[in-house]
CSV table of C-alpha atoms and ligand atoms in Angstrom, one decimal:
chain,number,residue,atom,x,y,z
A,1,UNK,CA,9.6,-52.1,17.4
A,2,UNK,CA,7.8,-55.7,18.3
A,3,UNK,CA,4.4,-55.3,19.5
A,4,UNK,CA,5.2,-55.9,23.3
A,5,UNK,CA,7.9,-52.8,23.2
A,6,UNK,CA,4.8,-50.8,22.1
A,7,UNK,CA,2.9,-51.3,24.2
A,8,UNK,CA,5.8,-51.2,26.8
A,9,UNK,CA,6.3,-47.5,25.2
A,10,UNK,CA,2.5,-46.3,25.4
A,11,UNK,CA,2.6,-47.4,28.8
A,12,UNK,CA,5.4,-45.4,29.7
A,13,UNK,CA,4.7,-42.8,27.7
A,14,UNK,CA,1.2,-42.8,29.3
A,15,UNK,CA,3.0,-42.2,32.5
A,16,UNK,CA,4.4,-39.5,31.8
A,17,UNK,CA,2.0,-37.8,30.4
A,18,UNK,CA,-0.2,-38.3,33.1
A,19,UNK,CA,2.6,-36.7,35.5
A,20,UNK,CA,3.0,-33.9,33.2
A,21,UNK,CA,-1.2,-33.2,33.9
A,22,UNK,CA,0.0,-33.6,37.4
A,23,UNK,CA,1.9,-31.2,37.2
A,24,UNK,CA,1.3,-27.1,37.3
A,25,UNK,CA,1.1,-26.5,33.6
A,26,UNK,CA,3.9,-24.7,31.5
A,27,UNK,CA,2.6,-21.3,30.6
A,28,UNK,CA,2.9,-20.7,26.6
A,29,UNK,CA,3.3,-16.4,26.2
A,30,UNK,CA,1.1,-15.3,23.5
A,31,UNK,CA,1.5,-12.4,21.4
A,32,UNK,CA,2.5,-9.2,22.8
A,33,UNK,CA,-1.3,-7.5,22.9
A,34,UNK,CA,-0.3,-4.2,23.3
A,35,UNK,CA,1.1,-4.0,19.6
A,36,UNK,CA,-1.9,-5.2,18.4
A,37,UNK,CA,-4.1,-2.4,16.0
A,38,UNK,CA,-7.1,-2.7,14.1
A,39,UNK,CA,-5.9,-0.3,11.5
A,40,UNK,CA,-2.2,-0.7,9.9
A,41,UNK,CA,-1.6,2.5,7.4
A,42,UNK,CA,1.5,1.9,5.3
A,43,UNK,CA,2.6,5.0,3.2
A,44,UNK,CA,5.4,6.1,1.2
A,45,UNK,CA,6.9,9.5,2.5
A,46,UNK,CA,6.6,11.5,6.1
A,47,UNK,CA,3.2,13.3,5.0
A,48,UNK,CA,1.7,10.9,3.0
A,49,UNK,CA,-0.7,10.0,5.6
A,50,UNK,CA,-2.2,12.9,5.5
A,51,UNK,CA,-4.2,11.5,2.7
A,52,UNK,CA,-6.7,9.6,5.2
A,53,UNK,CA,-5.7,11.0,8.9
A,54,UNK,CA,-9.4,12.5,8.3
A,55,UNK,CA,-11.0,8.9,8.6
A,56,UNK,CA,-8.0,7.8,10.8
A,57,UNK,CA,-9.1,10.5,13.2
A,58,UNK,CA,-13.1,8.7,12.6
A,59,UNK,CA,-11.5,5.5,13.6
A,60,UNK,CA,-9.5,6.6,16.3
A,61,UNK,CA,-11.7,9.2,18.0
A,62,UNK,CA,-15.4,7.7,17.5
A,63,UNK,CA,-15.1,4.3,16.6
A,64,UNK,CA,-11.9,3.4,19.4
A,65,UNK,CA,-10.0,1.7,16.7
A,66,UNK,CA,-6.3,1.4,17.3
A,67,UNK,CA,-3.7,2.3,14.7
A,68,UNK,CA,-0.1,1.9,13.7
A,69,UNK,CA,1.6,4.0,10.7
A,70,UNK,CA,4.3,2.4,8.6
A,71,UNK,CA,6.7,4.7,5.9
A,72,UNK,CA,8.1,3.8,3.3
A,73,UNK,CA,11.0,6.0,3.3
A,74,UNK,CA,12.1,8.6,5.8
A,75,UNK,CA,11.8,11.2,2.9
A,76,UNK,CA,15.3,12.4,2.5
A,77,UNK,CA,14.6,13.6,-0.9
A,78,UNK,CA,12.9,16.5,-2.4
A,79,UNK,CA,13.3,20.8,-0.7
A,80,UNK,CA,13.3,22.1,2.6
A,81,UNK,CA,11.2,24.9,2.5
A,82,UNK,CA,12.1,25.7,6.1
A,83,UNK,CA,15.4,25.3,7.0
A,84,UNK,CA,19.0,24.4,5.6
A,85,UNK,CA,19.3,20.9,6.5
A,86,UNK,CA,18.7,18.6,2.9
A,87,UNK,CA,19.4,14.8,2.4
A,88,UNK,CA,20.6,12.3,5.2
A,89,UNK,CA,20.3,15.3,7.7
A,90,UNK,CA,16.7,16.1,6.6
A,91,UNK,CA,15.5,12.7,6.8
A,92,UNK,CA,16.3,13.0,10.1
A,93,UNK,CA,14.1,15.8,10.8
A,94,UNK,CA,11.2,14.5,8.7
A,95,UNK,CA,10.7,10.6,10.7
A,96,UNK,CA,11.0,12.9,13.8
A,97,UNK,CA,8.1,15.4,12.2
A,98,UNK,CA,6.2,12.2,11.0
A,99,UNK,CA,6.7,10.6,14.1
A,100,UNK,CA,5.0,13.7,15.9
A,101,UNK,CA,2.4,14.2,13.4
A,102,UNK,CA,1.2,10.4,14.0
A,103,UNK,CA,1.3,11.5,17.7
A,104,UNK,CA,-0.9,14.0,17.3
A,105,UNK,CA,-3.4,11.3,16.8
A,106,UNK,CA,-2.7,9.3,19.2
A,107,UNK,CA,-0.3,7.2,16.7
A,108,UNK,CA,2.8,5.8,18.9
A,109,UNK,CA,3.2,2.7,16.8
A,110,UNK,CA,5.3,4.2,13.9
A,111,UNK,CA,8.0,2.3,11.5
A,112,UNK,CA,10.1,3.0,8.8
A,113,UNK,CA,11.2,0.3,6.4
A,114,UNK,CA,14.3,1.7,4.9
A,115,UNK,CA,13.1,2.7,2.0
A,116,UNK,CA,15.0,5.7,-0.2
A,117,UNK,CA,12.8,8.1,-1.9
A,118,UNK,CA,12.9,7.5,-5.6
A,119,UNK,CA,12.2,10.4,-8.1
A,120,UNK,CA,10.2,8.6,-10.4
A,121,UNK,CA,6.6,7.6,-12.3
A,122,UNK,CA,7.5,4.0,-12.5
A,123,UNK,CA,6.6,2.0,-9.2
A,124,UNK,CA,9.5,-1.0,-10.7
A,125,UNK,CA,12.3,1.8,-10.0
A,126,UNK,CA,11.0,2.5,-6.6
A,127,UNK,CA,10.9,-1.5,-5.7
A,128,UNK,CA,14.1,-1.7,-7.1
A,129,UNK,CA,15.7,1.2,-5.4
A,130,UNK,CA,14.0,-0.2,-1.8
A,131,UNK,CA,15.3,-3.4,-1.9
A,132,UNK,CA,11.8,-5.2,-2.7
A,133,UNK,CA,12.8,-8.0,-1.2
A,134,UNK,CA,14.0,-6.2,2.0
A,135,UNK,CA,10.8,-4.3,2.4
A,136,UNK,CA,8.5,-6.9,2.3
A,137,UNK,CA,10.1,-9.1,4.5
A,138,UNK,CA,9.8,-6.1,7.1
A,139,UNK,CA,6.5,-5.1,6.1
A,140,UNK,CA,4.9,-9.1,6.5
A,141,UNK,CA,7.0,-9.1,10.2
A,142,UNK,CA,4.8,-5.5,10.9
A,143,UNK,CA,1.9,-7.3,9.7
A,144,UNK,CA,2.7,-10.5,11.9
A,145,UNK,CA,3.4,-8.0,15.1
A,146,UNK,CA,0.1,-5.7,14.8
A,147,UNK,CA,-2.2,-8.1,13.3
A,148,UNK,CA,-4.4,-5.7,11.9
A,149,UNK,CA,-8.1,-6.0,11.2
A,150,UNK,CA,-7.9,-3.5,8.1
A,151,UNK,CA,-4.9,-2.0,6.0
A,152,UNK,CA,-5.3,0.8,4.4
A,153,UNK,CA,-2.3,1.7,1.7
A,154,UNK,CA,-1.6,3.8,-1.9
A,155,UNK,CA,-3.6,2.3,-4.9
A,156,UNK,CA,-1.1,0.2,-6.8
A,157,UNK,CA,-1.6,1.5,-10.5
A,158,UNK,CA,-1.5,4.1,-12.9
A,159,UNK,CA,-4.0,7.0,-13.1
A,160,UNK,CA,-2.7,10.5,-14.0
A,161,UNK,CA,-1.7,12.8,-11.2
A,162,UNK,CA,1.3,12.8,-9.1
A,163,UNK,CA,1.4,9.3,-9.6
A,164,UNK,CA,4.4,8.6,-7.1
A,165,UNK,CA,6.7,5.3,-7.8
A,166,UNK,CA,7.1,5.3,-4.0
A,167,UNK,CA,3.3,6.2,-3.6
A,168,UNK,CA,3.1,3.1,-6.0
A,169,UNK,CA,5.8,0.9,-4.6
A,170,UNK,CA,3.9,1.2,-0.7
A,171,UNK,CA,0.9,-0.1,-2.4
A,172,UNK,CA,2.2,-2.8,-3.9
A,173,UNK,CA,4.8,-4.2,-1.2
A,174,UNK,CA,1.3,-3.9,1.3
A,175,UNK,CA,-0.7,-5.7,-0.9
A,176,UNK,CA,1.9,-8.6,-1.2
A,177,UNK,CA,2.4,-8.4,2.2
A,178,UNK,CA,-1.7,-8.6,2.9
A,179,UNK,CA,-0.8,-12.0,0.7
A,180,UNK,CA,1.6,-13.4,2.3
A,181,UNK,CA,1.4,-12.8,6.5
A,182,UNK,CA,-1.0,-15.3,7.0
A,183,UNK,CA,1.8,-18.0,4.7
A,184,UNK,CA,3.5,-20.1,6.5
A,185,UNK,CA,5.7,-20.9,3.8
A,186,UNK,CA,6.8,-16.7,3.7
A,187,UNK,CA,9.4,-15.7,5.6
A,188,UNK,CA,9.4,-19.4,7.5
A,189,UNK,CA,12.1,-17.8,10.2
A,190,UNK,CA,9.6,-15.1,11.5
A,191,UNK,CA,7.3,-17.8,12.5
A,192,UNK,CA,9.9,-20.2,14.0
A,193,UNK,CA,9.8,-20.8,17.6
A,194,UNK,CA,12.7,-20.1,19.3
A,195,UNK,CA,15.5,-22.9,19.8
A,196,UNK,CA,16.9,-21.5,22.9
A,197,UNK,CA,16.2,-19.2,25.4
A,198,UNK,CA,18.3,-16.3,23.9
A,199,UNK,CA,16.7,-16.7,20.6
A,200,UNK,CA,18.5,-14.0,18.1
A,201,UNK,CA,17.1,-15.5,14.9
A,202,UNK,CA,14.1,-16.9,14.9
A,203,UNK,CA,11.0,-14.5,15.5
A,204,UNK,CA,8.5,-16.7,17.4
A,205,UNK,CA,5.5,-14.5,15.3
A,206,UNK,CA,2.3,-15.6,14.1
A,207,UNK,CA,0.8,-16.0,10.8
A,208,UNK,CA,-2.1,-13.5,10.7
A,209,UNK,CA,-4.4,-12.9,7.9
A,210,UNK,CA,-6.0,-9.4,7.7
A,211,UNK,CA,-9.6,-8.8,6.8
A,212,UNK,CA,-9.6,-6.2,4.5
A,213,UNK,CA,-7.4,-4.1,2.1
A,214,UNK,CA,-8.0,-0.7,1.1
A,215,UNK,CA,-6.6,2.3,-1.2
A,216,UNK,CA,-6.1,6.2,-1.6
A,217,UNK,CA,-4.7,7.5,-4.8
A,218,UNK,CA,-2.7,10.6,-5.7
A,219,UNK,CA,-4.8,10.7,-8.7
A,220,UNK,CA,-5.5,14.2,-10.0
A,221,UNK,CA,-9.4,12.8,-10.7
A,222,UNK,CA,-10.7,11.9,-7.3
A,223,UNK,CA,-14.5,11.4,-8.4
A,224,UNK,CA,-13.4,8.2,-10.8
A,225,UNK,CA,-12.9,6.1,-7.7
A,226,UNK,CA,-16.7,7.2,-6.2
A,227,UNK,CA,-18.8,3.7,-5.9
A,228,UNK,CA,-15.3,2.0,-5.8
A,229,UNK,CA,-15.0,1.7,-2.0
A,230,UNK,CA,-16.2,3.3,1.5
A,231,UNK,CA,-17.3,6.7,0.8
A,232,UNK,CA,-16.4,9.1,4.2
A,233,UNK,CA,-17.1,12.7,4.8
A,234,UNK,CA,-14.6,14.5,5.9
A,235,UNK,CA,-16.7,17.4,6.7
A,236,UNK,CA,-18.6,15.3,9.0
A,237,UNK,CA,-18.1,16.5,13.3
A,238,UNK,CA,-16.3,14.2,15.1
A,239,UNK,CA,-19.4,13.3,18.5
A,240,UNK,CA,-16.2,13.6,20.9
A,241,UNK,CA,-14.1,16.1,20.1
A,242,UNK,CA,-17.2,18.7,18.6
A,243,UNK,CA,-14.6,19.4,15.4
A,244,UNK,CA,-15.4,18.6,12.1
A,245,UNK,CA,-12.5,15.2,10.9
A,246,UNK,CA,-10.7,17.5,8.4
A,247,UNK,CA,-9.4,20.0,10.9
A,248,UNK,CA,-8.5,17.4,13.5
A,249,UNK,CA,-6.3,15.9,10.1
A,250,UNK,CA,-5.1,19.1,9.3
A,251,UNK,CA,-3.7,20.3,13.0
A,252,UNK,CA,-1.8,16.4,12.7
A,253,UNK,CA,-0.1,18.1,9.8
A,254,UNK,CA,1.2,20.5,12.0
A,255,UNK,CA,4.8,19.0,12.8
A,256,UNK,CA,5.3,18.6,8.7
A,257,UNK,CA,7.2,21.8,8.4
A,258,UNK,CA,10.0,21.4,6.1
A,259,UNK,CA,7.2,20.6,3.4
A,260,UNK,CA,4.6,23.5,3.3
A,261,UNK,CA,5.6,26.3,6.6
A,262,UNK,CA,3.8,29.2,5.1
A,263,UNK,CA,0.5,27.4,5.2
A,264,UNK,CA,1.5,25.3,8.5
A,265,UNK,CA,1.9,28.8,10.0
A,266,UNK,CA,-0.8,30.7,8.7
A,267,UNK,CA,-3.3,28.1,9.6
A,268,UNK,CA,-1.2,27.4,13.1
A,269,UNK,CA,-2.5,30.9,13.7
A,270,UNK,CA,-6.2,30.8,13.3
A,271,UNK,CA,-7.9,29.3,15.8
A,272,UNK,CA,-10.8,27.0,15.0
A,273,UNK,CA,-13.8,29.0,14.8
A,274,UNK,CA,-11.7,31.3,12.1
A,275,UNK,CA,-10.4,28.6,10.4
A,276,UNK,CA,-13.4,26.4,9.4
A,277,UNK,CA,-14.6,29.9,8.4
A,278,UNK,CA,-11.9,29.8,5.7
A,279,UNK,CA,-12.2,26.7,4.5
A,280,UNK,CA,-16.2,26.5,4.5
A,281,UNK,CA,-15.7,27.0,0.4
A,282,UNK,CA,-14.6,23.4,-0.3
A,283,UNK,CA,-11.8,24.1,-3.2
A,284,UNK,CA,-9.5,25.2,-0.3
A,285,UNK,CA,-9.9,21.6,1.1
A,286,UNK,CA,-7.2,19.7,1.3
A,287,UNK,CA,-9.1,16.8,0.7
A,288,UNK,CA,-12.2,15.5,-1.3
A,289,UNK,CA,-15.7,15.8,0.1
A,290,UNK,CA,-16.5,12.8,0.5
A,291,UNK,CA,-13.6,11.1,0.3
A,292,UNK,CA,-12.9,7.0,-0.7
A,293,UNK,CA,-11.6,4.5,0.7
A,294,UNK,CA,-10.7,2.4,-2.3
A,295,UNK,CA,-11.8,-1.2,-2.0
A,296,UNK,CA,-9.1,-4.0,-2.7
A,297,UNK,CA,-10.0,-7.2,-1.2
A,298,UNK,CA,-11.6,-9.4,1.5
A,299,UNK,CA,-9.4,-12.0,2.2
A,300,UNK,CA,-10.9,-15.7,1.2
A,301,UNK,CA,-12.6,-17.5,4.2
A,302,UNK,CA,-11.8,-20.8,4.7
A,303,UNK,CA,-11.3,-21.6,1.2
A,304,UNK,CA,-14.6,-20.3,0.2
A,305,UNK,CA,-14.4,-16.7,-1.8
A,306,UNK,CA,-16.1,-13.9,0.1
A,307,UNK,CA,-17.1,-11.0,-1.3
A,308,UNK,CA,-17.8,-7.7,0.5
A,309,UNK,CA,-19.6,-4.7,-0.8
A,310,UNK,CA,-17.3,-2.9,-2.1
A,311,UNK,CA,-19.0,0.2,-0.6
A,312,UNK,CA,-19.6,-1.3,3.2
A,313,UNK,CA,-18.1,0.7,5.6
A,314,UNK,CA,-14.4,-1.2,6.2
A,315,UNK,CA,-15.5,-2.7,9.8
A,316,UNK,CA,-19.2,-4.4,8.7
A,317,UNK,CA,-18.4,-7.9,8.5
A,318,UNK,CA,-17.6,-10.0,5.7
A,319,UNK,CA,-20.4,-11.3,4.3
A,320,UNK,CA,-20.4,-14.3,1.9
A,321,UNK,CA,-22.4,-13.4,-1.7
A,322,UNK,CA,-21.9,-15.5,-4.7
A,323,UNK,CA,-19.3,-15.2,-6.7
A,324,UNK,CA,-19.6,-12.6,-9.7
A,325,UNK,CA,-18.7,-15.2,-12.7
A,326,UNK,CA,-18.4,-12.3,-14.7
A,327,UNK,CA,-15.2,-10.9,-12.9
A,328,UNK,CA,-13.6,-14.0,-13.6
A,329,UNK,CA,-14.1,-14.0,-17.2
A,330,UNK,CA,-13.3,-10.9,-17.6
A,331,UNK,CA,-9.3,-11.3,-16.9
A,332,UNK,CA,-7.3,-10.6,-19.7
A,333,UNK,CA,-5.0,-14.0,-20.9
A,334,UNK,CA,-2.4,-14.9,-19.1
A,335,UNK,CA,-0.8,-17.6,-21.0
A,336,UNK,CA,2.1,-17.2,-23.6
A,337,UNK,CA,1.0,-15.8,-27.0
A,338,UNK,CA,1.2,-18.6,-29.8
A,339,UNK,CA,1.5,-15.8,-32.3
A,340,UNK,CA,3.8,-12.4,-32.0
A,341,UNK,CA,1.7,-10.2,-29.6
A,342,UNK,CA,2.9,-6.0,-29.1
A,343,UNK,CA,1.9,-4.5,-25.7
A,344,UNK,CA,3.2,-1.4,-23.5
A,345,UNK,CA,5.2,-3.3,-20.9
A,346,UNK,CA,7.5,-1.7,-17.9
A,347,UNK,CA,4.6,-0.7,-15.3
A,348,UNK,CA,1.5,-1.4,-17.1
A,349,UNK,CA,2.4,-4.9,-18.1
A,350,UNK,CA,3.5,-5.6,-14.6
A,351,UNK,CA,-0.1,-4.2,-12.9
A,352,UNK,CA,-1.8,-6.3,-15.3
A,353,UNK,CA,-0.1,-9.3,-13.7
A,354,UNK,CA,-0.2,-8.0,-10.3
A,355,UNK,CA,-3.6,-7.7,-10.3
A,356,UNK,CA,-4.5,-11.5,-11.6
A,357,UNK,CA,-2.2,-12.5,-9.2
A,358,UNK,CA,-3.5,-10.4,-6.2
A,359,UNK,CA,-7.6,-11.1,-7.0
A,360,UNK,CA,-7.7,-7.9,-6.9
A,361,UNK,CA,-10.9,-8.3,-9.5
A,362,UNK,CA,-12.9,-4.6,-8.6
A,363,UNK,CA,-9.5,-2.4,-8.5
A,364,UNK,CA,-10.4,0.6,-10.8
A,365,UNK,CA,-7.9,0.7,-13.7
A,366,UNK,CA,-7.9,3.6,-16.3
A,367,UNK,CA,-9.7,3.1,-19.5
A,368,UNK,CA,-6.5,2.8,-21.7
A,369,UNK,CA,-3.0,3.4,-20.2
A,370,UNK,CA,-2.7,6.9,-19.2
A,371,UNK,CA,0.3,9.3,-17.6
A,372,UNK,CA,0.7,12.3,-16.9
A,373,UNK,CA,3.8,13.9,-18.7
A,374,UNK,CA,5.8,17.2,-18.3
A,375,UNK,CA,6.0,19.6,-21.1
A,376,UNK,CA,10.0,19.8,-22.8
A,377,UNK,CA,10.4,16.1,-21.3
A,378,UNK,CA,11.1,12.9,-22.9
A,379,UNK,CA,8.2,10.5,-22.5
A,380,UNK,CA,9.8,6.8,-22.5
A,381,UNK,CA,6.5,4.0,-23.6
A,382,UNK,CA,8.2,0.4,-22.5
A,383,UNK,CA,7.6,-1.9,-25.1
A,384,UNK,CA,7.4,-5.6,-25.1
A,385,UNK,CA,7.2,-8.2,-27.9
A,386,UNK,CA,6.5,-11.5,-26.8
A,387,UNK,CA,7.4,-14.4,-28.4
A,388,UNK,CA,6.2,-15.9,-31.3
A,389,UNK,CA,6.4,-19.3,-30.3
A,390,UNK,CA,6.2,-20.7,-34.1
A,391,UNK,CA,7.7,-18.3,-36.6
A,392,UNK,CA,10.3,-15.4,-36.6
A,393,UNK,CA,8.7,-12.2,-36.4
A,394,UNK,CA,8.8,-8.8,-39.0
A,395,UNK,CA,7.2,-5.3,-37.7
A,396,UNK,CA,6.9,-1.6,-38.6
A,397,UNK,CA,6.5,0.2,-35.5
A,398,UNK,CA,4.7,3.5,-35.7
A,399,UNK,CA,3.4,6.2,-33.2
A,400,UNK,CA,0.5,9.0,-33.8
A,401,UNK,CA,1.5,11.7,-32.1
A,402,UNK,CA,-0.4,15.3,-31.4
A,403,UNK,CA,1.1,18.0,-33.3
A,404,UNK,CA,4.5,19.4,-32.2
A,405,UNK,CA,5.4,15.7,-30.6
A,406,UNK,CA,8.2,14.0,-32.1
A,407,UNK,CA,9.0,9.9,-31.5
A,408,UNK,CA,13.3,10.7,-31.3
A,409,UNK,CA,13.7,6.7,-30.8
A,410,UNK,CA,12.3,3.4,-31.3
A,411,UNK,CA,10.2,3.3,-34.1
A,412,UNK,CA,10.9,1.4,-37.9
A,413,UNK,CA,11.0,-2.1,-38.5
A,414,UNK,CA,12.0,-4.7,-36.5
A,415,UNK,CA,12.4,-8.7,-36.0
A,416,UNK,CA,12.1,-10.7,-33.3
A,417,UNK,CA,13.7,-14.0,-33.3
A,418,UNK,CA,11.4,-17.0,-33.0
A,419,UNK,CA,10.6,-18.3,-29.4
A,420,UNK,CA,12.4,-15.2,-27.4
A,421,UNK,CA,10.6,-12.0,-25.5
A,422,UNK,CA,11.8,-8.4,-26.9
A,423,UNK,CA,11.7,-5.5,-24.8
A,424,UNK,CA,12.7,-1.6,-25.6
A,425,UNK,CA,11.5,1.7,-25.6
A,426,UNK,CA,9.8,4.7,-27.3
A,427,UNK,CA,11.0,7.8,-26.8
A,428,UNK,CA,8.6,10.9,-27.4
A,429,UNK,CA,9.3,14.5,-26.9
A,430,UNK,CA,7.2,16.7,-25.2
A,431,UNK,CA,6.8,20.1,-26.9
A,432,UNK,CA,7.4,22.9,-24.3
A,433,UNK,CA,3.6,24.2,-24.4
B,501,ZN,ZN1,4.5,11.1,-0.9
């Protein structure tokens, strides 16, 4: 273009911008408000939220938060303990009695992500059986579509207890998801505007970045996690509804009666007065008093790290403190091993990562790797050699086991060629006790 054709072209171009102001302007729609929630709950199984729907019913009743639930699966697995239907046909019945439970609270934003329930201690067969890839790309559109303040989710790790794969497998598909809404380079197609008027592709979302990420654990030991988050009785009387949070949670529970009927019914009976009277001896709790919320994350500021009190209550604001050097070095290595290294891989190895990756630097994480295992079962411990980058590797592998535990596989002598990774298995038989 010659320099008179430019200007010739600002000129006009000038013009019609002009006319354009001249104009009325074109409204722009902005994100549909009424989806928006301040709390997004994602959970494994129809139930699971019962873990927090003491604070949720804080948050919803008292504090006029808004909240939407997401599941996992829709829990086709597992008994009916109150009528015939099992499988597809009870999965049916259980997102229609998680569905009503949520409602209970006031919950009417409720999704499933597909999800099939996965009988299992190791969170990688639950992602795999989900379709990780799948799940996440539905969970970050959720997260895009409520653009929640908070999100509150399973711990992703390893403690004993139930220790849940799916339980797991929520936790970590939420906390990648936490990563990832506010990425414009994740799932590009949700954040596309559309390129016609009847769009069926491109989502026309927004990138959204919550504040604040948060755990519960089906860990048997509740108290290890005390000073590791927000701390919230569940005793405590809700100011507008005169009932104390755990018996608003527990007549939610109501509509979950293919999983515990008896109690659904017995309780379903009392009325309030004579049922706070049974449960003012705290072992019949369902839940800890006080419970914790389990603190994850702030997400970074503008580039600047911002670090929360781990114990602040989940809405205080961010507030920036100096970073805690010490965290940092801290972090286990995370570059190749010049010399043959022997770790536990499968699950552990992958948390160990995960967590690096994540910054999720104040996660509690047990002391040594721990599990919970059934007596007369076969305990399978993943392990990984990883590569000796210089020289071909010679081991004796050998286990100490209590008395009456036997290693049936995997131990003796082994080598590991020279610049490759080497993974197998243990296997260790639990004496019937
Ligand atoms: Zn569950």
């Amino acid at each position: 273009m010659n320099r008179l054709a430019k200007v010739l072209f600002l000129l006009v171009f000038g013009i019609l911008a002009t006319g354009v102001v001249a104009q009325e302007s074109q409204k722009i729609k902005g994100p549909d408000e009424r989806y928006n929630v301040d709390i997004l709950v994602v959970v494994a199984h129809p139930d699971d939220e019962g873990a927090v729907t003491p604070y949720l019913a804080r948050a919803i009743y008292d504090l006029h938060k808004t909240v939407a639930v997401v599941f996992g699966t829709r829990g086709g697995s597992g008994g009916n303990d109150y009528r015939r239907e099992h499988g597809p046909a009870m999965a049916d019945v259980r997102e229609v009695e998680a569905r009503q439970a949520c409602a209970k609270l006031g919950i009417d934003k409720v999704w499933f992500l597909g999800g099939k329930d996965t009988a299992s201690q190791n969170v990688l067969n639950s992602l795999a059986n989900w379709g990780h890839g799948q799940s996440l790309e539905e969970l970050v559109r959720i997260v895009r579509l409520t653009r929640p303040e908070i999100i509150i989710t399973w711990l992703p790790g390893i403690f004993i207890g139930e220790n849940h794969g799916d339980h797991q497998a929520a936790g970590v598909l939420t906390t990648e998801a936490f990563d990832l809404a506010n990425d414009p380079t994740a799932f590009p197609a949700q954040l596309a505007a559309a390129s016609k008027r009847l769009e069926p592709y491109l989502e026309n979302l927004t990138q959204w970045q919550p504040k604040k990420i948060y755990y519960f654990s089906d860990a048997n030991d509740q108290k290890q996690f005390a000073g590791h988050g927000f701390a919230y009785s569940v005793r405590e009387v809700s100011p507008s509804q005169k009932k104390p949070y755990w018996l608003l949670a527990m007549r939610a529970a109501q509509p979950h009666l293919t999983q515990f009927p008896e109690e659904i019914h017995r309780w379903a009976s009392l009325d309030d007065e004579a049922i706070q009277k049974a449960m003012s001896d705290s072992s019949h709790l369902w839940w800890s008093e006080p419970e914790t919320l389990i603190f994850g994350k702030a997400a970074r500021v503008s580039g600047v790290g911002v670090r929360v009190r781990e114990t602040d209550d989940p809405f205080a604001d961010a507030v920036a403190l100096p970073q805690n050097p010490q965290a940092i070095e801290d972090l286990p290595l995370s570059s190749g091993p010049t010399k043959t290294s022997v770790r536990i891989g499968g699950p552990w190895e992958f948390y160990d990562a995960f967590r690096i990756k994540h910054g999720l630097w104040q996660l509690p994480v047990a002391p040594g790797p721990e599990i919970a295992v059934k007596p007369g079962s076969v305990l399978a411990i993943p392990i990984h050699v990883l590569r000796p980058i210089l020289v071909p590797a010679m081991f004796n592998l050998t286990v100490d086991l209590p008395a009456g535990w036997k290693a049936t596989t995997g131990t003796g002598q082994y080598s590991v060629e020279r610049g490759t990774d080497s993974q197998f298995r243990v296997e260790i038989q639990i004496p019937e006790l």
